[in-house]
mmCIF file of C-alpha atoms in Angstrom:
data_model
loop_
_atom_site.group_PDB
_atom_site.id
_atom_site.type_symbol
_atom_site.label_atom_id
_atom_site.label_comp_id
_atom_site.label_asym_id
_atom_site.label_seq_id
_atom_site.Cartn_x
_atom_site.Cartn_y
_atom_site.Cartn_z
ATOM 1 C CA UNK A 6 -16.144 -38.572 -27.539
ATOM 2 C CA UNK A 7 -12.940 -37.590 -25.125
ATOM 3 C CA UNK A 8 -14.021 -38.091 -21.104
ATOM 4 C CA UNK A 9 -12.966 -35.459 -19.267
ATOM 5 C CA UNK A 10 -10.867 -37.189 -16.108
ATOM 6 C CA UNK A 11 -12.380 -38.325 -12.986
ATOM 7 C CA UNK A 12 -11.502 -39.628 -9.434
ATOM 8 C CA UNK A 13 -8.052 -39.130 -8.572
ATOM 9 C CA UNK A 14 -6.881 -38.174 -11.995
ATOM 10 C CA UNK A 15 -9.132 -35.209 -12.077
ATOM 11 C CA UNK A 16 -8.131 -34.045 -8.855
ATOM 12 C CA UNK A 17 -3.977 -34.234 -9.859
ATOM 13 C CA UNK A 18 -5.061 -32.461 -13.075
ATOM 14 C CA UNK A 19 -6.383 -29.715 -11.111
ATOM 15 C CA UNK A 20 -4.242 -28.849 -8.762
ATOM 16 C CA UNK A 21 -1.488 -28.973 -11.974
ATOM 17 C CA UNK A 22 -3.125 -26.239 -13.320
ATOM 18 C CA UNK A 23 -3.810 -24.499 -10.278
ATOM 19 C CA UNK A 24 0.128 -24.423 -8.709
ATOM 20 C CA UNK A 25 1.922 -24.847 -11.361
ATOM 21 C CA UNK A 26 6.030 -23.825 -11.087
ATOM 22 C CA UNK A 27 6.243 -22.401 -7.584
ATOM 23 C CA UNK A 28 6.831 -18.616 -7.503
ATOM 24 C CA UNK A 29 10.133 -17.519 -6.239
ATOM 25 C CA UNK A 30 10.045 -14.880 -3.437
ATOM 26 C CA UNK A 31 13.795 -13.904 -5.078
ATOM 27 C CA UNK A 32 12.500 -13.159 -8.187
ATOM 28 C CA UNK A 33 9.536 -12.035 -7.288
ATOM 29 C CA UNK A 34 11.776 -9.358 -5.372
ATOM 30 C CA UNK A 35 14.755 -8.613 -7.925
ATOM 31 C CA UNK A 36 11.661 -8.113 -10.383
ATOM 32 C CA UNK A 37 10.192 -5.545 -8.359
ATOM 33 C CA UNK A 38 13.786 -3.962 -7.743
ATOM 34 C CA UNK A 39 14.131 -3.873 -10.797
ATOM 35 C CA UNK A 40 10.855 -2.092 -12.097
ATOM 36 C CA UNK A 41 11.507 0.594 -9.996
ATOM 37 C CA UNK A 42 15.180 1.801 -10.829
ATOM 38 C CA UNK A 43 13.390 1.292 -14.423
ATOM 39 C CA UNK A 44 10.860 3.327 -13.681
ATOM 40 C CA UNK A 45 12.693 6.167 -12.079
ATOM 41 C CA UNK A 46 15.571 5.933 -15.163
ATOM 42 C CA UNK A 47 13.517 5.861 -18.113
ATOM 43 C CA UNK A 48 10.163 7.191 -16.606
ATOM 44 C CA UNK A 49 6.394 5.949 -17.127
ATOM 45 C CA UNK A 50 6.090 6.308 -20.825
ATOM 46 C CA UNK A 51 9.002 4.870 -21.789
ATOM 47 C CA UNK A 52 8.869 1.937 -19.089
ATOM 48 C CA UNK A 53 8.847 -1.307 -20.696
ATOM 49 C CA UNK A 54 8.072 -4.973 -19.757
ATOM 50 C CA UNK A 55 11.464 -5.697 -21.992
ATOM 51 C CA UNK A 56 13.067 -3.520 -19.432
ATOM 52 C CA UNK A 57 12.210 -4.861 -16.623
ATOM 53 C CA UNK A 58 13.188 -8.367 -17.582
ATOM 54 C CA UNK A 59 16.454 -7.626 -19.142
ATOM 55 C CA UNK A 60 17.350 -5.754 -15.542
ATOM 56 C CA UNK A 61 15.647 -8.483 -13.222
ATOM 57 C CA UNK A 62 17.901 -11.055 -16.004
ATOM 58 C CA UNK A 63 14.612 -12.857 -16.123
ATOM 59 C CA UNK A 64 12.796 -14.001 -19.464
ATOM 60 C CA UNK A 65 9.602 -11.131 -20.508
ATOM 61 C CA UNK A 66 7.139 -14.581 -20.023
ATOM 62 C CA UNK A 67 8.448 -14.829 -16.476
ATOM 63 C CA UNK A 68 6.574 -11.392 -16.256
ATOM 64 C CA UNK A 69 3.771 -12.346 -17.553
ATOM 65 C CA UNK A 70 3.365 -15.642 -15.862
ATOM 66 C CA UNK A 71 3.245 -12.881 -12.627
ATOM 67 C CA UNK A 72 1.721 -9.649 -13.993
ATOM 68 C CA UNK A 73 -1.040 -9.231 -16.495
ATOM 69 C CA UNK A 74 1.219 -6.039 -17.763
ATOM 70 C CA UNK A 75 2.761 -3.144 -16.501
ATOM 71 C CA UNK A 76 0.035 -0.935 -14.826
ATOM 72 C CA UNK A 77 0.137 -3.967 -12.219
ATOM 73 C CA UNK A 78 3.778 -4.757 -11.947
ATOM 74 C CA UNK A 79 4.116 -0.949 -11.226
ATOM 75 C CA UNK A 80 1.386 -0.962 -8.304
ATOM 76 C CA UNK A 81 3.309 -4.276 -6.826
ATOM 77 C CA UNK A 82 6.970 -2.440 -7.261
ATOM 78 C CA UNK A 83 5.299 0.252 -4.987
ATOM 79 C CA UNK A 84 2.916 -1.320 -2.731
ATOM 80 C CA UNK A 85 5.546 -3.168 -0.787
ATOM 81 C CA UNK A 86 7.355 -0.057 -0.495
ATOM 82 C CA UNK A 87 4.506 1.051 1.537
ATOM 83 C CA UNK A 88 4.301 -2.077 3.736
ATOM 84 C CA UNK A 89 8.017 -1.145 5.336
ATOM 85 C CA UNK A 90 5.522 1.492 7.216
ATOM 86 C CA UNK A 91 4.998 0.800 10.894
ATOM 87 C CA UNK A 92 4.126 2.869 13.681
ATOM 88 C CA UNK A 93 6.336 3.031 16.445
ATOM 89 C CA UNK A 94 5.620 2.866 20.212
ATOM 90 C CA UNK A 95 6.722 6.129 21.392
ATOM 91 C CA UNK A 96 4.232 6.225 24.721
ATOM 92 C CA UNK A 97 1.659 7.855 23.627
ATOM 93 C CA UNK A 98 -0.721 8.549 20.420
ATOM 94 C CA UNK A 99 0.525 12.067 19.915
ATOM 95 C CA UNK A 100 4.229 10.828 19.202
ATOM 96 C CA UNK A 101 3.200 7.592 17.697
ATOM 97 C CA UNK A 102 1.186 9.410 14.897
ATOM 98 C CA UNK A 103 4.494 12.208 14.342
ATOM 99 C CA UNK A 104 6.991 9.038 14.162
ATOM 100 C CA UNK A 105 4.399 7.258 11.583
ATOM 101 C CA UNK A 106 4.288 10.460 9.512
ATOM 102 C CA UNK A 107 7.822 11.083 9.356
ATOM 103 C CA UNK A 108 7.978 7.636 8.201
ATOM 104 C CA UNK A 109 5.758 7.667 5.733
ATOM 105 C CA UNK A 110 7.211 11.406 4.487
ATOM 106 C CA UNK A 111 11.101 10.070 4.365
ATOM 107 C CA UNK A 112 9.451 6.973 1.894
ATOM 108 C CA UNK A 113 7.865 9.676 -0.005
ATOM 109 C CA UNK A 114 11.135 11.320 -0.095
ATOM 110 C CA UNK A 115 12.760 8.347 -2.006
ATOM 111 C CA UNK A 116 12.561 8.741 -6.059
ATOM 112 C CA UNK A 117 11.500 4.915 -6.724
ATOM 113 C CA UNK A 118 8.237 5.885 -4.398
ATOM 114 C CA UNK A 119 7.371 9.342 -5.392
ATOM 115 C CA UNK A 120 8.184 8.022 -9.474
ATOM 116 C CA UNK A 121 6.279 5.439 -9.085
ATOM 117 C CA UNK A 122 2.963 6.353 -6.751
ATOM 118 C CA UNK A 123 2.806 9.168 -9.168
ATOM 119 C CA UNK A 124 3.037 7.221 -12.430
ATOM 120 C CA UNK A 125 0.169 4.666 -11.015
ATOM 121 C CA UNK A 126 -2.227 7.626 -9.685
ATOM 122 C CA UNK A 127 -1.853 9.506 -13.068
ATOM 123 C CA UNK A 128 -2.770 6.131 -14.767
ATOM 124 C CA UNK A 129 -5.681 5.686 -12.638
ATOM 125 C CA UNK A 130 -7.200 8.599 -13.289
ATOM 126 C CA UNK A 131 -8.368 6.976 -16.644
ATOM 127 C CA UNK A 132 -8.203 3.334 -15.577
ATOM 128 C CA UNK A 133 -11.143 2.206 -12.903
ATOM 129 C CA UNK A 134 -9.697 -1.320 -12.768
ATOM 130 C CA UNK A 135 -5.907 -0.178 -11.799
ATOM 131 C CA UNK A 136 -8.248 2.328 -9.062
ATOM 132 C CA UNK A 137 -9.841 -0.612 -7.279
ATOM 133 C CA UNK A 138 -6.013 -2.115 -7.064
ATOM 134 C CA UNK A 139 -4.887 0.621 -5.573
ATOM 135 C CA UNK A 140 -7.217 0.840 -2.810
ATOM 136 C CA UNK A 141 -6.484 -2.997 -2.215
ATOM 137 C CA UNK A 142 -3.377 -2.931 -2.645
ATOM 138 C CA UNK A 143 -2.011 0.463 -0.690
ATOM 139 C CA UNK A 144 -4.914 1.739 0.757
ATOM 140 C CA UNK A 145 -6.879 -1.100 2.447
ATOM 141 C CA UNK A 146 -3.140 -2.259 3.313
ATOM 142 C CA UNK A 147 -2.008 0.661 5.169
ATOM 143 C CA UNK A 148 -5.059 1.208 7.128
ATOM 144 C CA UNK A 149 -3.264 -1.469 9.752
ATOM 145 C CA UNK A 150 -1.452 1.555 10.675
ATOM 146 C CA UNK A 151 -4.480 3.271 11.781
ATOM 147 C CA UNK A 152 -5.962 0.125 13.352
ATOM 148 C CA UNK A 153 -3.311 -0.395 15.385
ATOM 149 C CA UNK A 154 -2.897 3.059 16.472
ATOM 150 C CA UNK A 155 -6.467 3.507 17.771
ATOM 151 C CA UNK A 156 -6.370 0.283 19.687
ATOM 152 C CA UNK A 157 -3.261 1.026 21.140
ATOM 153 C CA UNK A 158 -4.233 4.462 22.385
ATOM 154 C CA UNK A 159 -7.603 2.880 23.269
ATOM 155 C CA UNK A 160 -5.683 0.779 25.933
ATOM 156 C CA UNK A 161 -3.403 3.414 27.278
ATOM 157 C CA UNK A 162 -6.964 5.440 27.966
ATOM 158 C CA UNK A 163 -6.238 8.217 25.251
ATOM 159 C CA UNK A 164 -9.304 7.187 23.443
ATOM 160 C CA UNK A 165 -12.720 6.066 23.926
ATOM 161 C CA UNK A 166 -13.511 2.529 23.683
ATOM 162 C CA UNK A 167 -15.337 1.503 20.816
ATOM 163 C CA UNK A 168 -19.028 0.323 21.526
ATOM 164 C CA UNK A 169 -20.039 -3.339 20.689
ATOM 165 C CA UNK A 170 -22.500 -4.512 18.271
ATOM 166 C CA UNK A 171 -22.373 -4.074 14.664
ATOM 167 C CA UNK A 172 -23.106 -0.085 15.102
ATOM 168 C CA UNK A 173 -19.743 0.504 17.280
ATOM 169 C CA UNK A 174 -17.917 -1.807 14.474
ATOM 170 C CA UNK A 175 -19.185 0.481 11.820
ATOM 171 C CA UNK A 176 -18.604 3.164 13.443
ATOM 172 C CA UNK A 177 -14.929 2.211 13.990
ATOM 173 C CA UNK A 178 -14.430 1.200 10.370
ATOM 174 C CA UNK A 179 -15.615 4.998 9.714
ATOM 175 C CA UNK A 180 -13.260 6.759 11.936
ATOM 176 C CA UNK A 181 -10.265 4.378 10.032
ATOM 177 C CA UNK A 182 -11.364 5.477 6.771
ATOM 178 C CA UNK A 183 -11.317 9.334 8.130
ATOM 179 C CA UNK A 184 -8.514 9.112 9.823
ATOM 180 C CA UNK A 185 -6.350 7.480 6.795
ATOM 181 C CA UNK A 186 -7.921 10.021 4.794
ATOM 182 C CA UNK A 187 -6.305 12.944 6.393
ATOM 183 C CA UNK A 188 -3.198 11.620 7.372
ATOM 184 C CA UNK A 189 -2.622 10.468 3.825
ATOM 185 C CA UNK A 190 -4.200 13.201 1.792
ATOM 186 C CA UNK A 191 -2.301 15.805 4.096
ATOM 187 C CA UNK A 192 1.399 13.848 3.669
ATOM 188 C CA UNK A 193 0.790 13.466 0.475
ATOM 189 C CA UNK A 194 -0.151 17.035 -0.744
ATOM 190 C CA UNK A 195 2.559 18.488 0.785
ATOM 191 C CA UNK A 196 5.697 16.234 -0.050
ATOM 192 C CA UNK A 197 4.599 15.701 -3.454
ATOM 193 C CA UNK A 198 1.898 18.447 -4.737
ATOM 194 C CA UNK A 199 3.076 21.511 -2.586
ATOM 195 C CA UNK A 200 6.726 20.245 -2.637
ATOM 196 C CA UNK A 201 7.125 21.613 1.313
ATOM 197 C CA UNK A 202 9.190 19.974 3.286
ATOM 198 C CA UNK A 203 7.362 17.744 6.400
ATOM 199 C CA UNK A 204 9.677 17.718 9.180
ATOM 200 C CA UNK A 205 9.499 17.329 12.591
ATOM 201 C CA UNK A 206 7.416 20.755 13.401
ATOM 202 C CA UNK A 207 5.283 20.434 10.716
ATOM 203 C CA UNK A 208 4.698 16.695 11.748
ATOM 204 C CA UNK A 209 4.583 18.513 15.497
ATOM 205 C CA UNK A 210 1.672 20.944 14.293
ATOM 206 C CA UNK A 211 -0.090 19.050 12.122
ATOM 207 C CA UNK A 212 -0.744 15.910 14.617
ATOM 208 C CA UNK A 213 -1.677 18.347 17.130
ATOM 209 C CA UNK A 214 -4.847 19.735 14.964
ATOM 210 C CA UNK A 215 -5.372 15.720 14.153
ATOM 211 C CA UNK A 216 -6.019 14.823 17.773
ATOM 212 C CA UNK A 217 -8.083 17.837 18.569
ATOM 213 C CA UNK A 218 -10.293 16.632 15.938
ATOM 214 C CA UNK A 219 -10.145 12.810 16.480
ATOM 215 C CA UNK A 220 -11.032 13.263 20.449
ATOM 216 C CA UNK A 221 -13.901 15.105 19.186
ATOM 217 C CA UNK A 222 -14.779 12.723 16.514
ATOM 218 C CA UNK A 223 -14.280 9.428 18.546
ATOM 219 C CA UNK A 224 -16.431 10.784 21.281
ATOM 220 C CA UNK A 225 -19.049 11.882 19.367
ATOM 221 C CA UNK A 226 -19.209 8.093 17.418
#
C-alpha cells in the first residue's frame, strides 16, 4: 500500500497544489479587456471562450485555469468596471450622492457595461448560482459607496449617528441595503430600461426626493 506523504513533504505537496503558477494581474486584465469588446462585437449568444482567448492571445486552458466558463468570466469582465465607482467629496451629501450617480450613469453609458450587465442579469434570471455572484461580486462590492457616504455625512452632522450595540449595527446594515436599492434600481431603470437620459437635473431632482426620505428614514432607525 502507497503512504500518503507526511512531515515536511506533505506540507510542500500542499501548498503545490494550492498556488500553483502565479496568476498574472496582465493577463488577468487583457483577458477581461478582451471579453468585453467580445461581448459587445459578437453579443451573448454567440460569445465564446475560443474568442476570448484568441483576442486576449492567451491559450482557451489559460481560461479555464481562471474561470469555470463564461457566465463567470462575463460577471469578472464587468464587475471591475463597477469598482472604477467612487464618490467624490463635493461638501456635502446632497452633491456627493449627484456626482456618484452621474458616475455610475456615464459607466452605464459605455457599451462594454450596459452589453455586458445586461447579458449576466438575463442569464441570471434562470441561473441561482450566477445570482449569488452577482450580489458578491457587484452588489455587496458597491455598497462601499453607500458606506462611505453615510459616514461621511454622519461626521459633517447631515445625518444621525448610528446607535451602538448590535441593534444600531443592524439597523445601519438596513438603511445600506435600502439605500443601494434605490439608487441602483432608479439609475438603472432609467439608463437602460426607460432609455431616458440621467443628467445633471434629473440627478438634481432625483437626490433631492432621496434625502427627504433618508432624513426621515435614518431618524426614525
Amino acid at each position: 500500500m502507497q503512504c500518503s506523504p507526511t512531515g515536511p513533504r506533505k506540507e510542500r505537496a500542499r501548498l503545490t497544489r494550492r498556488t500553483g503558477r502565479p496568476r498574472s494581474a496582465a493577463a488577468d486584465a487583457a483577458i477581461l479587456d478582451a471579453t468585453r469588446a467580445a461581448l459587445v462585437e459578437l453579443g451573448w449568444g454567440k460569445l465564446t471562450m475560443g474568442d476570448v482567448a484568441a483576442r486576449a492571445k492567451v491559450a482557451k486552458t489559460t481560461l479555464y485555469r481562471r474561470w469555470a466558463g463564461k457566465n463567470e468570466l462575463v460577471l469578472d469582465a464587468v464587475a471591475v468596471l463597477f469598482d472604477e465607482l467612487e464618490l467624490p467629496d463635493r461638501g456635502c451629501l446632497k452633491d456627493d450622492i449627484e456626482g456618484v450617480v452621474l458616475q455610475f450613469a456615464a459607466l452605464l453609458a459605455r457599451p462594454e457595461t450596459k452589453t455586458a450587465l445586461m447579458a449576466v442579469v438575463a442569464e441570471s434570471t434562470t441561473d441561482d448560482a450566477l445570482r449569488t455572484r452577482i450580489r458578491e461580486a457587484v452588489v455587496e462590492r458597491q455598497k462601499r459607496l453607500v458606506v462611505e457616504g453615510r459616514q461621511r455625512a454622519q461626521r459633517r452632522g447631515e445625518l444621525p449617528p448610528d446607535s451602538g450595540g448590535a441593534e444600531g449595527a443592524a439597523a445601519a446594515a438596513r438603511s445600506v441595503d435600502l439605500i443601494f436599492d434605490v439608487i441602483a434600481g432608479a439609475v438603472v431603470h432609467r439608463a437602460l430600461v426607460s432609455g431616458e437620459p440621467v443628467d445633471a437635473a434629473w440627478a438634481a431632482r432625483f437626490t433631492t426626493l432621496l434625502l427627504a426620505g433618508l432624513r426621515g428614514l435614518e431618524s426614525r432607525d
